[in-house]
Short mmCIF file of C-alpha atoms in Angstrom, two decimals:
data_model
loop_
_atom_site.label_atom_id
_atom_site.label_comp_id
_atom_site.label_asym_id
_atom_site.label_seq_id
_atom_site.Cartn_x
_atom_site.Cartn_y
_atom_site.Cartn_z
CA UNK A 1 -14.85 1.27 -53.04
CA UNK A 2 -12.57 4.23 -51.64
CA UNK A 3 -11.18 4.82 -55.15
CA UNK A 4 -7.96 7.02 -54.17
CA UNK A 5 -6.55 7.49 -50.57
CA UNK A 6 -4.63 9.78 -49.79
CA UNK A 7 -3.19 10.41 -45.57
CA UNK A 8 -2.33 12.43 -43.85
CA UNK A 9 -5.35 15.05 -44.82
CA UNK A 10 -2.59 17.63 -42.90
CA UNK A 11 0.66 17.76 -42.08
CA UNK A 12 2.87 20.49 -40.49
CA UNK A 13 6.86 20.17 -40.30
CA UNK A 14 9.76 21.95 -39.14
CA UNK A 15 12.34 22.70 -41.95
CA UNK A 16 14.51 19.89 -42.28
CA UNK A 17 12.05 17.34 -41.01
CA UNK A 18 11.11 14.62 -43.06
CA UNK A 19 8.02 12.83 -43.85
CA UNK A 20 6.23 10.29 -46.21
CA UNK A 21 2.98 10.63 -47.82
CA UNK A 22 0.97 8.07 -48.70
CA UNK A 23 -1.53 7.25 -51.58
CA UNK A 24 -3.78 4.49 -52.22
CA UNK A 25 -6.36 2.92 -54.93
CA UNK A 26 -8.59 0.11 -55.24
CA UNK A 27 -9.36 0.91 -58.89
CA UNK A 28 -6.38 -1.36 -60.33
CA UNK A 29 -5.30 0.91 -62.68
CA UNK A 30 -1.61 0.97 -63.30
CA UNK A 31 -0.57 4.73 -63.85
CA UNK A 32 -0.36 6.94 -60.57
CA UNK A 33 0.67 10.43 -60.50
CA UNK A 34 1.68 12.84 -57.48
CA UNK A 35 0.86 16.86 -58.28
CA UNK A 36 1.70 19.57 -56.08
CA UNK A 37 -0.88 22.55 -56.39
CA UNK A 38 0.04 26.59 -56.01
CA UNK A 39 -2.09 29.50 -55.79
CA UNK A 40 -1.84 31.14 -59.10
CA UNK A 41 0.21 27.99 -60.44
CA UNK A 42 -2.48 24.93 -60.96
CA UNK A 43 -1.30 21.51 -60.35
CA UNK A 44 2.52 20.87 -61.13
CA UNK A 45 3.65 17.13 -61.41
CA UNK A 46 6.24 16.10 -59.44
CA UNK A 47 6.46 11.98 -60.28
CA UNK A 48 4.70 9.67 -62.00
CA UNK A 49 4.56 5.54 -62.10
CA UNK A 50 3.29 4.49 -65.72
CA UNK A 51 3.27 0.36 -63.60
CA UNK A 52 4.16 -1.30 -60.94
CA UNK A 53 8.15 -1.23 -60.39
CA UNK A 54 8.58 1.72 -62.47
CA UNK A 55 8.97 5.66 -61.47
CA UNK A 56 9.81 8.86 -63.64
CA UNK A 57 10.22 12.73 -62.95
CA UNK A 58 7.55 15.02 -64.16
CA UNK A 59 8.04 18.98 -64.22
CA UNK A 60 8.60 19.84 -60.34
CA UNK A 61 10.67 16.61 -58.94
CA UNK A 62 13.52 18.16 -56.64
CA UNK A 63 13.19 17.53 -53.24
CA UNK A 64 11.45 14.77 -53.50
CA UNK A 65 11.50 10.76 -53.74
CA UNK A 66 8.97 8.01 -54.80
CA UNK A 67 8.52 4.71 -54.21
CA UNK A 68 5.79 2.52 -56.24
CA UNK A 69 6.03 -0.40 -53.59
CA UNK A 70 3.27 -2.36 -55.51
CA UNK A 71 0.17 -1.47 -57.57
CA UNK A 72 -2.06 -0.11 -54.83
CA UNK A 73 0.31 2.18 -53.40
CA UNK A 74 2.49 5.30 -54.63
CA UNK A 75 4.19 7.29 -51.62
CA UNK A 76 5.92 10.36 -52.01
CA UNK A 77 8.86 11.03 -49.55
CA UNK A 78 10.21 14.56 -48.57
CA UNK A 79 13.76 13.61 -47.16
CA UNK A 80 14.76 17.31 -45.61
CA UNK A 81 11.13 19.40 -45.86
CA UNK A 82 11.60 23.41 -47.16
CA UNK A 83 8.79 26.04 -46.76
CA UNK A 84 9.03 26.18 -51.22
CA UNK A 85 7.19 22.62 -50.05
CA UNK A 86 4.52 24.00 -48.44
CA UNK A 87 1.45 23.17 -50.63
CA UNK A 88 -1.55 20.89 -51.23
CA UNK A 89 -0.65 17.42 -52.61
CA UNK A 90 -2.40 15.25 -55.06
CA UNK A 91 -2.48 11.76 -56.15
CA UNK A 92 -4.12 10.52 -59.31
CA UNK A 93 -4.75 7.38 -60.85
CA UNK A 94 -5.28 7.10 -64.37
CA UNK A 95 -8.37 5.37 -65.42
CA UNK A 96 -8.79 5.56 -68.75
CA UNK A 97 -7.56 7.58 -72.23
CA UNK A 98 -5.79 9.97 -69.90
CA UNK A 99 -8.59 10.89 -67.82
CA UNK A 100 -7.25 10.75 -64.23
CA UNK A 101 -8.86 10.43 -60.94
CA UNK A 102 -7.85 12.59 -57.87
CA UNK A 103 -7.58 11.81 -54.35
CA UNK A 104 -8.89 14.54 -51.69
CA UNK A 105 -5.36 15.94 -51.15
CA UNK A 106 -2.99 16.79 -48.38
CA UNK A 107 -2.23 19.79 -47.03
CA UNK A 108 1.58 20.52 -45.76
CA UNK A 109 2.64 23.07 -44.39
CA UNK A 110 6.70 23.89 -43.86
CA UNK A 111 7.67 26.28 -40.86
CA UNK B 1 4.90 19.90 -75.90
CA UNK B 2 1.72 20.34 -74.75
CA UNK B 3 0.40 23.70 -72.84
CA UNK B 4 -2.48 25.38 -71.73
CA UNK B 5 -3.74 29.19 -70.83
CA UNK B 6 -6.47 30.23 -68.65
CA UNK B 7 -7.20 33.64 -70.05
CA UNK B 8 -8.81 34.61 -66.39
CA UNK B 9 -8.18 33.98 -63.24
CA UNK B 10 -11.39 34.97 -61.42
CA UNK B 11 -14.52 35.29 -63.07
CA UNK B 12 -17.61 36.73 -61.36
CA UNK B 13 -21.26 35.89 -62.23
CA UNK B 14 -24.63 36.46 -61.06
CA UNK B 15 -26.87 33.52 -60.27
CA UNK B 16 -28.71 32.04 -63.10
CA UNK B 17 -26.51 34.31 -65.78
CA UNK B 18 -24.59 32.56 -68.39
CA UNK B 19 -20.89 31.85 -68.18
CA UNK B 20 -17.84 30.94 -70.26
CA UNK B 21 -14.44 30.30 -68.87
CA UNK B 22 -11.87 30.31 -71.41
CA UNK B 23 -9.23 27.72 -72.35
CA UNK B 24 -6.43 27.89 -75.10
CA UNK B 25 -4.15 25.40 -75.58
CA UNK B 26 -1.29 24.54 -78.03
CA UNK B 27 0.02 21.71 -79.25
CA UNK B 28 1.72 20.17 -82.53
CA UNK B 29 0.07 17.34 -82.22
CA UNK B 30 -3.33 15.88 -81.78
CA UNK B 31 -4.52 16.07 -78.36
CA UNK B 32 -7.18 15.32 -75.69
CA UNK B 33 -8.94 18.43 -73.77
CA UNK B 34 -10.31 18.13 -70.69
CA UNK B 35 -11.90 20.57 -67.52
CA UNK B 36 -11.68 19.72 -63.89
CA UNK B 37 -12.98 21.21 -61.06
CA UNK B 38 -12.21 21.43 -57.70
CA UNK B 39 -14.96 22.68 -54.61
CA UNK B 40 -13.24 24.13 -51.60
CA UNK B 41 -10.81 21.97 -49.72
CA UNK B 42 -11.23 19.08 -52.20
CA UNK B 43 -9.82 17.26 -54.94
CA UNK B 44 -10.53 17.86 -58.60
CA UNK B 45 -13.74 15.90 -60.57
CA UNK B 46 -13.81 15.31 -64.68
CA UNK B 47 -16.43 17.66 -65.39
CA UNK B 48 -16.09 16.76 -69.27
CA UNK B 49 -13.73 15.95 -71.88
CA UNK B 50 -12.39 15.79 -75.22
CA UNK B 51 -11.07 12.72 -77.30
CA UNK B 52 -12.71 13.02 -80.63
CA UNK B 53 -16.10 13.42 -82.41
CA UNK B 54 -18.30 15.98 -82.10
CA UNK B 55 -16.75 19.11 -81.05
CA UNK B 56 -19.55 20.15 -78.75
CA UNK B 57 -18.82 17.82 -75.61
CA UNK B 58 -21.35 18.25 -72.75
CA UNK B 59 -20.54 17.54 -68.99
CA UNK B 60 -21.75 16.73 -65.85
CA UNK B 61 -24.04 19.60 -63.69
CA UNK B 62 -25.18 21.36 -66.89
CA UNK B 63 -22.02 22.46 -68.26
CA UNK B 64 -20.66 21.84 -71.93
CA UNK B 65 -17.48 22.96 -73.41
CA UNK B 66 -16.50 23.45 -77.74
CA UNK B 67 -13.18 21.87 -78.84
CA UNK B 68 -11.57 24.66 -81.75
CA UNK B 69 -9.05 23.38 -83.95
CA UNK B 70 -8.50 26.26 -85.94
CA UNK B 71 -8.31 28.48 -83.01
CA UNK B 72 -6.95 26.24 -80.28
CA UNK B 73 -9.33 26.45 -77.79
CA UNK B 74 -11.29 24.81 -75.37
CA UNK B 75 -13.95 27.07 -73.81
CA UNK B 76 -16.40 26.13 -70.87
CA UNK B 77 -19.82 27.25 -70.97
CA UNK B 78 -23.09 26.92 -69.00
CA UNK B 79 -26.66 28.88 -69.72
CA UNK B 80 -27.34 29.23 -65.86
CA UNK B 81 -24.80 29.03 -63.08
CA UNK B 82 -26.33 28.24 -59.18
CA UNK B 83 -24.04 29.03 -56.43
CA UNK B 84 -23.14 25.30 -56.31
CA UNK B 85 -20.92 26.22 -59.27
CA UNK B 86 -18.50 28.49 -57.24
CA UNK B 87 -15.48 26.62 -57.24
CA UNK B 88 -12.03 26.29 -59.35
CA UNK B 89 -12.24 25.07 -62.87
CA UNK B 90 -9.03 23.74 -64.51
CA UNK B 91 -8.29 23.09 -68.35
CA UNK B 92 -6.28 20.46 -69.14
CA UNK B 93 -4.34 18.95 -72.17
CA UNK B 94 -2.44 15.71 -72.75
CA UNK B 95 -1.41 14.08 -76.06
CA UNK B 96 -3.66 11.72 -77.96
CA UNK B 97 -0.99 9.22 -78.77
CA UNK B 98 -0.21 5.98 -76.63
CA UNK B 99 1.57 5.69 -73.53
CA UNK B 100 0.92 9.72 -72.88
CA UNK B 101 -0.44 9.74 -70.52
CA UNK B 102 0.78 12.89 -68.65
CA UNK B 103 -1.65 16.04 -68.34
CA UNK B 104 -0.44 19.64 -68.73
CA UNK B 105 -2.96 21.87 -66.31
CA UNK B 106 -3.78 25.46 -66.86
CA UNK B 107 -3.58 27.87 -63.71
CA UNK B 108 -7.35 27.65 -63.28
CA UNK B 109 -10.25 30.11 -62.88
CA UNK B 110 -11.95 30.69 -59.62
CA UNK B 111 -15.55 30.97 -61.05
CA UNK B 112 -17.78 33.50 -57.91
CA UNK B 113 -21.50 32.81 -58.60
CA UNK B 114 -22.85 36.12 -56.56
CA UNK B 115 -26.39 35.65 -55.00
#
């Protein structure tokens, strides 16, 4: 029981590059969340999937895309990567009354 | 709309001293309170939270936190911090009411526990 997945653990692109990350969850819970943390900033949320099928922005969603391919999985796409994207990346699940459960995070870095 | 202040950013301690890290929060509406925390290079854990009930709410590792109405706030306390407890704590708020789901995060507070 892995609860949330997240890969890759680190990533580094080249402005303009593009790249997927991916999150996973065996908890069958329906809500999943992707947050973008900042030094001095906390954790920002970028999109969020209330089910399967279903996507909506949060606070911080330009620049990025979503896709909520089925109820395991919740990837977050950067199409043309900026250093503003460098950051650490989150995915939660929400498991009950709002309390949400965090994967261990990727780390991207934009050159 | 929901938000959330951390009125410090870094908080030093001695072993074994006490420690509160303080959390405000406003909202028109009833909410949910809640405090994270995050160890170097990983993801955040529910340390405690919120819903309703008592307003004395007591956590994992020791720690226990007091839910204010009147004054809006949502402080973190422990008796004795161990250096285990250097880390990132984050307050968080969402709204009690179905379907919402979303949290609002604070901008944390590294907590140092000195040796």
């Amino acid at each position: 029981n892995a609860g949330v997945t997240q890969t890759p653990k680190f990533q580094v692109l080249k402005t303009g590059q593009s790249m997927t990350l991916q999150c996973a969850q065996d908890m069958n819970h329906n809500s999943m969340y992707w947050y973008r943390q900042d030094p001095g900033m906390g954790l920002r949320l970028i999109y969020y999937s209330a089910s399967e099928g279903t996507t909506d922005k949060g606070e911080v969603p330009n620049g990025y895309n979503v896709s909520r391919l089925n109820k395991r999985e919740f990837s977050l796409r950067l199409e043309s990567a900026a250093p503003s994207q460098t950051s650490v990346y989150f995915c939660a699940v929400v498991k009950r009354v709002n309390e949400q459960f965090f994967g261990p995070g990727t780390r991207l870095t934009v050159l | 709309a929901q938000s959330v202040t951390q009125l410090d950013s870094q908080v030093p301690v001695f072993e074994e001293a006490p420690v509160e890290l303080r959390c405000n929060y406003s909202s028109s509406v009833s909410v949910y309170l809640f405090w994270y925390v995050q160890y170097p290079n990983q993801g955040l854990q529910l340390l405690l939270k919120y819903l309703s009930g008592s307003t004395l709410v007591k956590g994992i590792n020791g720690f226990e936190a007091e839910f204010n109405k009147s004054q809006t706030s949502f402080h973190l306390r422990k008796p004795s911090v161990h250096i285990s407890d250097t880390a990132e704590y984050f307050c968080a708020v969402s709204g009690s009411w179905t379907g919402a789901n979303n949290l609002f995060f604070g901008t944390g507070t590294r907590l140092t526990v000195i040796p």
